[in-house]
Amino acid sequence: MASSRIPLYRVKGTHYECAHTIGELTRESIRHRIADDLPYLTPLFAFVQTEYGQKLHRDFLETTRSLYPWYWDELRGLADGSAIPFEQLLVLNFLNETRTAYRLLEEKKQLENETGEKGCTTVLINRKDTNTLSLLHNEDHSTALYMTGYLVEADIQSSKYDDGKRESPKEKFIAYCYAGGIPGNAFGVNKHGFACTLNGLYPNFVAHGRLPRQIINRALLSVKNEEELDKLIHASPAAYGFCINGGFIHQCNYLLNYEIGPNLNIDNENYISKCRIINNEDNLEKKDDDEYSTAFNYLIHYNHYERLDKVINQQKALQSSHSRWKRGQELGEIFNSKDAICLLGDYENEAFPIFRSSNQSDVKSRTLCTIHINFLTKELILYQHNPKENNEPSLTYNLADLFV
């Protein structure tokens, strides 16, 4: 059973219907999130009322309606069901793009809060020597989301669009959601066995007229295989940066990590760096036309570009991400999930801990939960507390239930 702090909602219907139901169920949670984060959100709400802010969001929506009209329906359904002003919900869903555009417009070096301080930490393990194939992840964000996040198990039917010329994908997945946001930008697993977690990345620019990361991240919950995943990433022009960590449970040879960001030199193109996490005993042949790197046994990712850092101009205020990376280096090699949990539960650096709690100096950011997706046992294990100190899970979800 999910804990009372992180409820599990089950919804079924069209994209609009499912989102409308979630809006009704989480209406008070969205209001609480906005109220608790009001000092931070107020200038962004004001910014999107300006001519520049309106155009920024209008262009995002036009691209979304053109490429993924079914996720436009989810935004509408969430707004209608929750009775929250649509403009405010767009800020919550397009948060990274909105705050960066606002900061650049104000010509500030950084916002009051360091950009990236709410970012997540992910560990991918693929080892034969310890028989471990797992994805572990700290979901970190604003303290306002600590009591308002939730899990959703959605069974979404296909619908016709563009006078029957297009159909939305039939989807079934479990995902963690922020109050006021559509699914996708935290972690999730779909019926095709694709499991992923997301990390925010922070270019020092926003690509106007492209897709906000929330929309691309939402589309990830429909992919069937690696070829489709690669195609989606290349065909979806990103307005901002993010990192995908994941793999296909039915294909257990390797895990995947992608760093993605907008390429401003070519219209609607992305910079993409793909990495496969293989184990030392693999004889995985790399084809000449494959553009990917490899990591052996494990990979840890934070909130800064590590492979695209030479081509994407990152924001300078990423001290939390670099501090967590440094601490990860100190903790050494990851052999199994226990090692990963020791890293994810670490708070040695009081200023920039890997696991963030209410007892630390940064009261604006929290670790909302920690998850372990075990590809071998086909389980999603969720901890609402620090698993290094208390390894009793709040939820153990049998992923095989999604695959039927």
mmCIF file of C-alpha atoms in Angstrom:
data_model
loop_
_atom_site.group_PDB
_atom_site.id
_atom_site.type_symbol
_atom_site.label_atom_id
_atom_site.label_comp_id
_atom_site.label_asym_id
_atom_site.label_seq_id
_atom_site.Cartn_x
_atom_site.Cartn_y
_atom_site.Cartn_z
ATOM 1 C CA MET A 1 0.000 0.000 0.000
ATOM 2 C CA ALA A 2 1.194 3.517 -0.754
ATOM 3 C CA SER A 3 1.702 5.751 2.244
ATOM 4 C CA SER A 4 -0.804 8.475 3.039
ATOM 5 C CA ARG A 5 1.800 11.098 2.116
ATOM 6 C CA ILE A 6 2.218 9.637 -1.369
ATOM 7 C CA PRO A 7 -1.178 8.292 -2.435
ATOM 8 C CA LEU A 8 -1.674 6.051 -5.457
ATOM 9 C CA TYR A 9 -4.521 7.043 -7.778
ATOM 10 C CA ARG A 10 -5.876 4.765 -10.513
ATOM 11 C CA VAL A 11 -7.510 6.368 -13.549
ATOM 12 C CA LYS A 12 -8.893 5.054 -16.836
ATOM 13 C CA GLY A 13 -10.261 6.778 -19.927
ATOM 14 C CA THR A 14 -9.160 9.216 -22.621
ATOM 15 C CA HIS A 15 -6.242 11.596 -22.104
ATOM 16 C CA TYR A 16 -8.641 14.384 -21.197
ATOM 17 C CA GLU A 17 -10.788 12.203 -18.925
ATOM 18 C CA CYS A 18 -7.837 10.802 -16.967
ATOM 19 C CA ALA A 19 -6.327 14.250 -16.488
ATOM 20 C CA HIS A 20 -9.706 15.699 -15.479
ATOM 21 C CA THR A 21 -10.104 13.002 -12.825
ATOM 22 C CA ILE A 22 -6.610 13.658 -11.495
ATOM 23 C CA GLY A 23 -7.401 17.377 -11.404
ATOM 24 C CA GLU A 24 -10.474 16.715 -9.266
ATOM 25 C CA LEU A 25 -8.559 14.370 -6.941
ATOM 26 C CA THR A 26 -5.576 16.693 -6.460
ATOM 27 C CA ARG A 27 -7.290 20.083 -6.491
ATOM 28 C CA GLU A 28 -6.458 20.849 -2.867
ATOM 29 C CA SER A 29 -2.913 19.537 -3.244
ATOM 30 C CA ILE A 30 -2.307 21.912 -6.166
ATOM 31 C CA ARG A 31 -3.648 24.814 -4.136
ATOM 32 C CA HIS A 32 -1.403 23.880 -1.223
ATOM 33 C CA ARG A 33 1.616 23.611 -3.500
ATOM 34 C CA ILE A 34 0.986 27.053 -4.977
ATOM 35 C CA ALA A 35 0.365 28.596 -1.559
ATOM 36 C CA ASP A 36 3.504 27.079 -0.047
ATOM 37 C CA ASP A 37 5.635 28.174 -3.012
ATOM 38 C CA LEU A 38 3.939 31.536 -3.545
ATOM 39 C CA PRO A 39 7.007 33.760 -2.906
ATOM 40 C CA TYR A 40 8.835 31.789 -5.593
ATOM 41 C CA LEU A 41 5.919 31.449 -8.024
ATOM 42 C CA THR A 42 4.446 34.977 -7.783
ATOM 43 C CA PRO A 43 7.034 36.663 -10.038
ATOM 44 C CA LEU A 44 6.643 33.828 -12.557
ATOM 45 C CA PHE A 45 2.848 34.186 -12.546
ATOM 46 C CA ALA A 46 3.328 37.916 -13.172
ATOM 47 C CA PHE A 47 5.930 37.277 -15.872
ATOM 48 C CA VAL A 48 3.580 35.098 -17.960
ATOM 49 C CA GLN A 49 1.071 37.956 -17.996
ATOM 50 C CA THR A 50 3.564 40.168 -19.826
ATOM 51 C CA GLU A 51 3.642 40.289 -23.619
ATOM 52 C CA TYR A 52 6.928 38.359 -23.689
ATOM 53 C CA GLY A 53 5.758 35.737 -21.192
ATOM 54 C CA GLN A 54 2.474 35.231 -23.024
ATOM 55 C CA LYS A 55 4.283 34.709 -26.322
ATOM 56 C CA LEU A 56 6.702 32.243 -24.707
ATOM 57 C CA HIS A 57 3.856 30.042 -23.473
ATOM 58 C CA ARG A 58 1.708 30.565 -26.563
ATOM 59 C CA ASP A 59 4.531 29.299 -28.774
ATOM 60 C CA PHE A 60 5.079 26.304 -26.466
ATOM 61 C CA LEU A 61 1.389 25.439 -26.683
ATOM 62 C CA GLU A 62 1.247 25.770 -30.470
ATOM 63 C CA THR A 63 4.131 23.328 -30.835
ATOM 64 C CA THR A 64 2.552 20.960 -28.317
ATOM 65 C CA ARG A 65 -0.810 21.021 -30.100
ATOM 66 C CA SER A 66 0.930 20.382 -33.415
ATOM 67 C CA LEU A 67 3.130 17.460 -32.322
ATOM 68 C CA TYR A 68 1.318 15.973 -29.308
ATOM 69 C CA PRO A 69 -2.307 17.207 -29.260
ATOM 70 C CA TRP A 70 -3.258 14.467 -26.794
ATOM 71 C CA TYR A 71 -0.972 15.984 -24.151
ATOM 72 C CA TRP A 72 -2.550 19.357 -24.828
ATOM 73 C CA ASP A 73 -5.808 17.597 -23.895
ATOM 74 C CA GLU A 74 -4.203 16.450 -20.644
ATOM 75 C CA LEU A 75 -3.240 20.024 -19.773
ATOM 76 C CA ARG A 76 -6.824 21.139 -20.467
ATOM 77 C CA GLY A 77 -8.278 18.253 -18.495
ATOM 78 C CA LEU A 78 -6.052 18.952 -15.499
ATOM 79 C CA ALA A 79 -7.059 22.618 -15.520
ATOM 80 C CA ASP A 80 -10.767 21.891 -15.916
ATOM 81 C CA GLY A 81 -10.779 19.203 -13.244
ATOM 82 C CA SER A 82 -8.808 21.198 -10.688
ATOM 83 C CA ALA A 83 -10.411 24.597 -11.402
ATOM 84 C CA ILE A 84 -6.916 26.130 -11.183
ATOM 85 C CA PRO A 85 -6.276 29.001 -13.633
ATOM 86 C CA PHE A 86 -4.799 27.576 -16.830
ATOM 87 C CA GLU A 87 -1.997 30.156 -16.912
ATOM 88 C CA GLN A 88 -0.830 29.063 -13.461
ATOM 89 C CA LEU A 89 -0.884 25.373 -14.412
ATOM 90 C CA LEU A 90 1.267 26.167 -17.440
ATOM 91 C CA VAL A 91 3.874 27.738 -15.156
ATOM 92 C CA LEU A 92 3.905 24.554 -13.059
ATOM 93 C CA ASN A 93 4.305 22.388 -16.170
ATOM 94 C CA PHE A 94 6.776 24.645 -17.997
ATOM 95 C CA LEU A 95 8.634 25.619 -14.827
ATOM 96 C CA ASN A 96 12.281 25.307 -15.901
ATOM 97 C CA GLU A 97 11.719 27.147 -19.166
ATOM 98 C CA THR A 98 9.649 29.884 -17.500
ATOM 99 C CA ARG A 99 12.042 30.622 -14.661
ATOM 100 C CA THR A 100 15.066 30.662 -16.955
ATOM 101 C CA ALA A 101 13.366 33.017 -19.423
ATOM 102 C CA TYR A 102 12.340 35.239 -16.509
ATOM 103 C CA ARG A 103 15.842 35.261 -15.066
ATOM 104 C CA LEU A 104 17.414 36.131 -18.398
ATOM 105 C CA LEU A 105 14.882 38.884 -18.978
ATOM 106 C CA GLU A 106 15.669 40.357 -15.588
ATOM 107 C CA GLU A 107 19.388 40.079 -16.404
ATOM 108 C CA LYS A 108 20.127 38.461 -13.074
ATOM 109 C CA LYS A 109 23.002 36.053 -12.621
ATOM 110 C CA GLN A 110 20.727 33.743 -10.676
ATOM 111 C CA LEU A 111 17.377 33.618 -8.994
ATOM 112 C CA GLU A 112 17.027 33.869 -5.242
ATOM 113 C CA ASN A 113 17.289 30.083 -5.173
ATOM 114 C CA GLU A 114 20.175 28.505 -7.001
ATOM 115 C CA THR A 115 18.901 26.984 -10.223
ATOM 116 C CA GLY A 116 19.430 23.267 -10.021
ATOM 117 C CA GLU A 117 19.415 23.071 -6.223
ATOM 118 C CA LYS A 118 16.208 21.059 -6.399
ATOM 119 C CA GLY A 119 17.664 18.603 -8.890
ATOM 120 C CA CYS A 120 17.730 14.833 -8.589
ATOM 121 C CA THR A 121 20.412 12.146 -8.294
ATOM 122 C CA THR A 122 20.253 8.844 -10.200
ATOM 123 C CA VAL A 123 22.307 5.636 -10.055
ATOM 124 C CA LEU A 124 22.202 3.074 -12.885
ATOM 125 C CA ILE A 125 23.767 -0.341 -12.121
ATOM 126 C CA ASN A 126 24.416 -3.170 -14.571
ATOM 127 C CA ARG A 127 26.791 -5.725 -13.036
ATOM 128 C CA LYS A 128 27.150 -9.450 -13.560
ATOM 129 C CA ASP A 129 29.602 -9.824 -10.667
ATOM 130 C CA THR A 130 26.893 -8.833 -8.166
ATOM 131 C CA ASN A 131 23.879 -9.860 -10.297
ATOM 132 C CA THR A 132 22.459 -6.332 -10.161
ATOM 133 C CA LEU A 133 20.410 -4.574 -12.821
ATOM 134 C CA SER A 134 18.747 -1.620 -11.153
ATOM 135 C CA LEU A 135 17.803 2.012 -11.447
ATOM 136 C CA LEU A 136 17.805 4.005 -8.176
ATOM 137 C CA HIS A 137 16.812 7.631 -7.887
ATOM 138 C CA ASN A 138 16.248 10.472 -5.432
ATOM 139 C CA GLU A 139 13.302 12.628 -6.476
ATOM 140 C CA ASP A 140 14.162 16.133 -5.246
ATOM 141 C CA HIS A 141 12.211 19.338 -5.617
ATOM 142 C CA SER A 142 10.603 22.172 -3.712
ATOM 143 C CA THR A 143 9.536 21.557 -0.116
ATOM 144 C CA ALA A 144 6.045 22.596 -1.268
ATOM 145 C CA LEU A 145 5.804 19.275 -3.102
ATOM 146 C CA TYR A 146 6.710 17.112 -0.105
ATOM 147 C CA MET A 147 3.091 16.673 0.963
ATOM 148 C CA THR A 148 1.494 17.067 -2.463
ATOM 149 C CA GLY A 149 3.212 14.541 -4.757
ATOM 150 C CA TYR A 150 1.405 11.352 -5.740
ATOM 151 C CA LEU A 151 1.601 8.200 -7.839
ATOM 152 C CA VAL A 152 -0.791 7.579 -10.696
ATOM 153 C CA GLU A 153 -1.566 4.303 -12.438
ATOM 154 C CA ALA A 154 -3.140 5.323 -15.732
ATOM 155 C CA ASP A 155 -4.843 3.224 -18.386
ATOM 156 C CA ILE A 156 -5.385 5.608 -21.314
ATOM 157 C CA GLN A 157 -7.341 4.650 -24.393
ATOM 158 C CA SER A 158 -6.396 5.758 -27.883
ATOM 159 C CA SER A 159 -8.279 8.683 -29.442
ATOM 160 C CA LYS A 160 -8.422 10.055 -32.984
ATOM 161 C CA TYR A 161 -7.051 13.492 -33.876
ATOM 162 C CA ASP A 162 -6.834 15.686 -36.981
ATOM 163 C CA ASP A 163 -10.118 14.392 -38.441
ATOM 164 C CA GLY A 164 -9.106 10.797 -37.885
ATOM 165 C CA LYS A 165 -5.717 11.105 -39.578
ATOM 166 C CA ARG A 166 -3.789 10.553 -36.329
ATOM 167 C CA GLU A 167 -4.314 8.437 -33.240
ATOM 168 C CA SER A 168 -2.892 8.928 -29.802
ATOM 169 C CA PRO A 169 -1.000 5.978 -28.307
ATOM 170 C CA LYS A 170 -2.806 3.546 -26.047
ATOM 171 C CA GLU A 171 -0.949 3.909 -22.774
ATOM 172 C CA LYS A 172 -0.685 2.170 -19.443
ATOM 173 C CA PHE A 173 1.875 3.229 -16.865
ATOM 174 C CA ILE A 174 2.667 4.078 -13.281
ATOM 175 C CA ALA A 175 4.357 7.422 -12.629
ATOM 176 C CA TYR A 176 5.145 9.861 -9.844
ATOM 177 C CA CYS A 177 3.599 13.285 -10.375
ATOM 178 C CA TYR A 178 3.905 16.774 -8.972
ATOM 179 C CA ALA A 179 0.657 18.451 -7.967
ATOM 180 C CA GLY A 180 -0.410 20.556 -10.918
ATOM 181 C CA GLY A 181 1.761 18.750 -13.452
ATOM 182 C CA ILE A 182 0.976 16.069 -16.004
ATOM 183 C CA PRO A 183 2.972 12.823 -15.582
ATOM 184 C CA GLY A 184 6.442 12.249 -16.956
ATOM 185 C CA ASN A 185 9.140 14.459 -15.493
ATOM 186 C CA ALA A 186 9.939 12.416 -12.365
ATOM 187 C CA PHE A 187 9.963 8.629 -12.829
ATOM 188 C CA GLY A 188 7.709 5.997 -14.308
ATOM 189 C CA VAL A 189 7.326 2.572 -15.924
ATOM 190 C CA ASN A 190 5.032 1.729 -18.836
ATOM 191 C CA LYS A 191 3.296 -1.420 -20.070
ATOM 192 C CA HIS A 192 6.048 -2.050 -22.635
ATOM 193 C CA GLY A 193 8.590 -2.425 -19.845
ATOM 194 C CA PHE A 194 10.278 0.936 -20.320
ATOM 195 C CA ALA A 195 11.390 2.340 -16.965
ATOM 196 C CA CYS A 196 12.891 5.802 -16.633
ATOM 197 C CA THR A 197 13.853 8.549 -14.241
ATOM 198 C CA LEU A 198 14.539 12.143 -15.227
ATOM 199 C CA ASN A 199 17.126 14.701 -14.154
ATOM 200 C CA GLY A 200 16.856 18.400 -14.893
ATOM 201 C CA LEU A 201 19.720 19.949 -16.869
ATOM 202 C CA TYR A 202 20.161 23.706 -17.048
ATOM 203 C CA PRO A 203 21.256 25.513 -20.217
ATOM 204 C CA ASN A 204 21.686 29.246 -19.885
ATOM 205 C CA PHE A 205 19.050 29.840 -22.566
ATOM 206 C CA VAL A 206 15.568 28.774 -23.660
ATOM 207 C CA ALA A 207 14.771 27.726 -27.236
ATOM 208 C CA HIS A 208 11.503 29.464 -28.088
ATOM 209 C CA GLY A 209 8.777 27.757 -30.069
ATOM 210 C CA ARG A 210 9.909 24.235 -29.208
ATOM 211 C CA LEU A 211 8.570 21.619 -26.806
ATOM 212 C CA PRO A 212 8.937 22.158 -23.055
ATOM 213 C CA ARG A 213 10.688 19.217 -21.372
ATOM 214 C CA GLN A 214 7.455 18.293 -19.570
ATOM 215 C CA ILE A 215 5.803 17.401 -22.885
ATOM 216 C CA ILE A 216 8.736 15.322 -24.162
ATOM 217 C CA ASN A 217 9.065 13.617 -20.774
ATOM 218 C CA ARG A 218 5.345 12.823 -20.887
ATOM 219 C CA ALA A 219 5.761 11.210 -24.306
ATOM 220 C CA LEU A 220 8.410 8.870 -22.881
ATOM 221 C CA LEU A 221 5.667 6.953 -21.078
ATOM 222 C CA SER A 222 4.404 5.654 -24.429
ATOM 223 C CA VAL A 223 7.618 4.285 -25.993
ATOM 224 C CA LYS A 224 7.761 0.592 -26.904
ATOM 225 C CA ASN A 225 11.451 -0.016 -27.632
ATOM 226 C CA GLU A 226 14.850 1.631 -27.958
ATOM 227 C CA GLU A 227 14.391 2.447 -31.639
ATOM 228 C CA GLU A 228 11.154 4.281 -30.870
ATOM 229 C CA LEU A 229 12.804 6.056 -27.944
ATOM 230 C CA ASP A 230 15.646 7.317 -30.145
ATOM 231 C CA LYS A 231 13.182 8.427 -32.797
ATOM 232 C CA LEU A 232 11.084 10.328 -30.247
ATOM 233 C CA ILE A 233 14.110 12.167 -28.861
ATOM 234 C CA HIS A 234 15.314 13.164 -32.331
ATOM 235 C CA ALA A 235 11.850 14.174 -33.572
ATOM 236 C CA SER A 236 10.871 16.270 -30.520
ATOM 237 C CA PRO A 237 12.619 19.664 -30.560
ATOM 238 C CA ALA A 238 13.477 20.503 -26.947
ATOM 239 C CA ALA A 239 13.105 23.989 -25.530
ATOM 240 C CA TYR A 240 15.299 23.148 -22.553
ATOM 241 C CA GLY A 241 17.609 20.513 -21.102
ATOM 242 C CA PHE A 242 17.021 17.220 -19.327
ATOM 243 C CA CYS A 243 18.554 13.810 -18.790
ATOM 244 C CA ILE A 244 16.867 10.415 -19.279
ATOM 245 C CA ASN A 245 17.985 7.398 -17.260
ATOM 246 C CA GLY A 246 16.325 4.111 -18.068
ATOM 247 C CA GLY A 247 16.055 0.789 -19.788
ATOM 248 C CA PHE A 248 13.680 -1.866 -21.047
ATOM 249 C CA ILE A 249 12.837 -4.530 -18.496
ATOM 250 C CA HIS A 250 12.289 -7.134 -21.217
ATOM 251 C CA GLN A 251 15.740 -6.381 -22.669
ATOM 252 C CA CYS A 252 18.298 -6.782 -19.921
ATOM 253 C CA ASN A 253 21.632 -6.343 -21.733
ATOM 254 C CA TYR A 254 22.216 -2.716 -20.855
ATOM 255 C CA LEU A 255 20.749 0.460 -19.373
ATOM 256 C CA LEU A 256 20.543 3.863 -21.056
ATOM 257 C CA ASN A 257 21.419 7.455 -20.245
ATOM 258 C CA TYR A 258 20.719 10.424 -22.505
ATOM 259 C CA GLU A 259 21.767 14.045 -22.100
ATOM 260 C CA ILE A 260 19.553 16.310 -24.197
ATOM 261 C CA GLY A 261 19.506 20.027 -24.930
ATOM 262 C CA PRO A 262 18.407 22.422 -27.671
ATOM 263 C CA ASN A 263 20.770 23.071 -30.573
ATOM 264 C CA LEU A 264 20.239 26.718 -31.460
ATOM 265 C CA ASN A 265 22.418 26.471 -34.557
ATOM 266 C CA ILE A 266 19.912 24.275 -36.433
ATOM 267 C CA ASP A 267 16.154 24.770 -36.403
ATOM 268 C CA ASN A 268 14.316 22.193 -34.279
ATOM 269 C CA GLU A 269 17.431 20.103 -33.672
ATOM 270 C CA ASN A 270 18.604 18.705 -30.348
ATOM 271 C CA TYR A 271 22.020 18.015 -28.987
ATOM 272 C CA ILE A 272 21.857 14.380 -27.859
ATOM 273 C CA SER A 273 24.472 12.313 -26.071
ATOM 274 C CA LYS A 274 23.542 8.657 -25.607
ATOM 275 C CA CYS A 275 25.348 6.300 -23.267
ATOM 276 C CA ARG A 276 24.804 2.578 -22.757
ATOM 277 C CA ILE A 277 25.660 1.157 -19.341
ATOM 278 C CA ILE A 278 27.025 -2.339 -19.981
ATOM 279 C CA ASN A 279 28.833 -4.799 -17.765
ATOM 280 C CA ASN A 280 32.454 -5.805 -18.138
ATOM 281 C CA GLU A 281 31.658 -9.269 -19.484
ATOM 282 C CA ASP A 282 29.518 -7.984 -22.331
ATOM 283 C CA ASN A 283 30.813 -8.246 -25.871
ATOM 284 C CA LEU A 284 28.434 -5.623 -27.125
ATOM 285 C CA GLU A 285 29.503 -4.668 -30.618
ATOM 286 C CA LYS A 286 29.258 -1.009 -31.468
ATOM 287 C CA LYS A 287 28.069 -0.360 -35.007
ATOM 288 C CA ASP A 288 29.714 2.361 -37.032
ATOM 289 C CA ASP A 289 26.481 4.287 -37.404
ATOM 290 C CA ASP A 290 25.632 4.187 -33.700
ATOM 291 C CA GLU A 291 26.427 7.408 -31.909
ATOM 292 C CA TYR A 292 26.741 6.450 -28.280
ATOM 293 C CA SER A 293 29.334 6.067 -25.583
ATOM 294 C CA THR A 294 29.557 3.287 -23.015
ATOM 295 C CA ALA A 295 29.933 3.120 -19.256
ATOM 296 C CA PHE A 296 30.946 -0.072 -17.484
ATOM 297 C CA ASN A 297 28.992 -1.532 -14.568
ATOM 298 C CA TYR A 298 27.382 1.672 -13.318
ATOM 299 C CA LEU A 299 26.772 5.352 -13.946
ATOM 300 C CA ILE A 300 25.700 8.164 -11.613
ATOM 301 C CA HIS A 301 24.063 11.293 -12.996
ATOM 302 C CA TYR A 302 23.316 14.618 -11.362
ATOM 303 C CA ASN A 303 22.094 17.958 -12.768
ATOM 304 C CA HIS A 304 24.890 19.182 -14.992
ATOM 305 C CA TYR A 305 25.985 18.170 -18.460
ATOM 306 C CA GLU A 306 28.930 15.793 -18.335
ATOM 307 C CA ARG A 307 29.207 14.838 -22.015
ATOM 308 C CA LEU A 308 27.588 17.836 -23.742
ATOM 309 C CA ASP A 309 29.299 20.440 -21.565
ATOM 310 C CA LYS A 310 31.481 21.596 -24.476
ATOM 311 C CA VAL A 311 28.554 22.427 -26.763
ATOM 312 C CA ILE A 312 25.846 23.615 -24.336
ATOM 313 C CA ASN A 313 26.366 26.772 -22.324
ATOM 314 C CA GLN A 314 25.219 25.835 -18.822
ATOM 315 C CA GLN A 315 24.062 28.100 -16.050
ATOM 316 C CA LYS A 316 26.884 28.885 -13.681
ATOM 317 C CA ALA A 317 24.898 28.437 -10.482
ATOM 318 C CA LEU A 318 25.019 24.641 -10.300
ATOM 319 C CA GLN A 319 26.978 24.307 -7.088
ATOM 320 C CA SER A 320 24.633 21.696 -5.628
ATOM 321 C CA SER A 321 25.015 19.371 -8.612
ATOM 322 C CA HIS A 322 28.813 19.660 -8.685
ATOM 323 C CA SER A 323 29.011 19.201 -4.907
ATOM 324 C CA ARG A 324 26.915 16.027 -5.099
ATOM 325 C CA TRP A 325 29.132 14.778 -7.934
ATOM 326 C CA LYS A 326 32.228 15.395 -5.817
ATOM 327 C CA ARG A 327 30.716 13.521 -2.867
ATOM 328 C CA GLY A 328 29.839 10.637 -5.174
ATOM 329 C CA GLN A 329 33.468 10.442 -6.245
ATOM 330 C CA GLU A 330 34.514 10.269 -2.594
ATOM 331 C CA LEU A 331 32.121 7.393 -1.878
ATOM 332 C CA GLY A 332 33.682 5.325 -4.631
ATOM 333 C CA GLU A 333 32.549 2.497 -6.887
ATOM 334 C CA ILE A 334 28.973 1.243 -6.843
ATOM 335 C CA PHE A 335 28.727 -2.545 -6.706
ATOM 336 C CA ASN A 336 25.080 -3.128 -5.756
ATOM 337 C CA SER A 337 21.843 -1.463 -4.718
ATOM 338 C CA LYS A 338 23.018 -1.205 -1.114
ATOM 339 C CA ASP A 339 25.958 0.934 -2.253
ATOM 340 C CA ALA A 340 23.573 3.063 -4.306
ATOM 341 C CA ILE A 341 21.306 3.595 -1.307
ATOM 342 C CA CYS A 342 24.308 4.607 0.804
ATOM 343 C CA LEU A 343 25.081 7.261 -1.784
ATOM 344 C CA LEU A 344 21.482 8.434 -2.233
ATOM 345 C CA GLY A 345 20.999 8.601 1.539
ATOM 346 C CA ASP A 346 24.199 10.591 2.151
ATOM 347 C CA TYR A 347 24.040 14.034 3.773
ATOM 348 C CA GLU A 348 27.679 14.541 4.765
ATOM 349 C CA ASN A 349 27.785 17.902 2.975
ATOM 350 C CA GLU A 350 25.379 19.976 5.042
ATOM 351 C CA ALA A 351 25.178 22.790 2.495
ATOM 352 C CA PHE A 352 24.567 20.522 -0.501
ATOM 353 C CA PRO A 353 23.512 17.061 0.713
ATOM 354 C CA ILE A 354 22.583 14.278 -1.675
ATOM 355 C CA PHE A 355 19.596 13.357 0.507
ATOM 356 C CA ARG A 356 17.761 16.494 1.635
ATOM 357 C CA SER A 357 15.599 16.568 4.742
ATOM 358 C CA SER A 358 13.802 19.129 6.889
ATOM 359 C CA ASN A 359 16.638 19.015 9.421
ATOM 360 C CA GLN A 360 19.096 20.668 7.052
ATOM 361 C CA SER A 361 19.829 24.313 6.406
ATOM 362 C CA ASP A 362 18.153 24.394 2.977
ATOM 363 C CA VAL A 363 14.483 24.489 3.936
ATOM 364 C CA LYS A 364 13.345 25.245 0.366
ATOM 365 C CA SER A 365 14.307 21.876 -1.093
ATOM 366 C CA ARG A 366 13.543 18.299 -0.069
ATOM 367 C CA THR A 367 14.065 14.738 -1.197
ATOM 368 C CA LEU A 368 10.445 13.840 -1.899
ATOM 369 C CA CYS A 369 11.110 10.102 -2.123
ATOM 370 C CA THR A 370 13.686 7.532 -3.205
ATOM 371 C CA ILE A 371 12.888 4.739 -5.629
ATOM 372 C CA HIS A 372 14.510 1.474 -6.680
ATOM 373 C CA ILE A 373 13.415 -0.071 -9.977
ATOM 374 C CA ASN A 374 14.719 -3.645 -9.949
ATOM 375 C CA PHE A 375 14.832 -4.992 -13.521
ATOM 376 C CA LEU A 376 15.434 -8.568 -12.377
ATOM 377 C CA THR A 377 12.586 -8.883 -9.865
ATOM 378 C CA LYS A 378 10.351 -6.504 -11.853
ATOM 379 C CA GLU A 379 9.574 -4.358 -8.812
ATOM 380 C CA LEU A 380 9.283 -0.640 -8.157
ATOM 381 C CA ILE A 381 10.196 -0.015 -4.521
ATOM 382 C CA LEU A 382 9.434 3.407 -3.054
ATOM 383 C CA TYR A 383 10.831 4.915 0.150
ATOM 384 C CA GLN A 384 9.259 8.049 1.583
ATOM 385 C CA HIS A 385 12.151 8.484 4.036
ATOM 386 C CA ASN A 386 15.924 8.095 3.882
ATOM 387 C CA PRO A 387 16.448 4.432 2.910
ATOM 388 C CA LYS A 388 19.976 4.501 4.282
ATOM 389 C CA GLU A 389 18.536 4.931 7.771
ATOM 390 C CA ASN A 390 15.261 3.047 7.360
ATOM 391 C CA ASN A 391 15.085 0.473 4.583
ATOM 392 C CA GLU A 392 11.402 -0.354 5.092
ATOM 393 C CA PRO A 393 9.685 0.591 1.809
ATOM 394 C CA SER A 394 6.439 2.518 1.708
ATOM 395 C CA LEU A 395 5.359 0.725 -1.443
ATOM 396 C CA THR A 396 6.476 -2.341 -3.380
ATOM 397 C CA TYR A 397 4.753 -2.362 -6.761
ATOM 398 C CA ASN A 398 4.733 -5.480 -8.911
ATOM 399 C CA LEU A 399 5.549 -4.190 -12.394
ATOM 400 C CA ALA A 400 4.357 -7.433 -13.983
ATOM 401 C CA ASP A 401 0.838 -6.121 -13.334
ATOM 402 C CA LEU A 402 1.465 -3.463 -16.005
ATOM 403 C CA PHE A 403 2.552 -5.955 -18.631
ATOM 404 C CA VAL A 404 -0.663 -8.003 -18.814
#
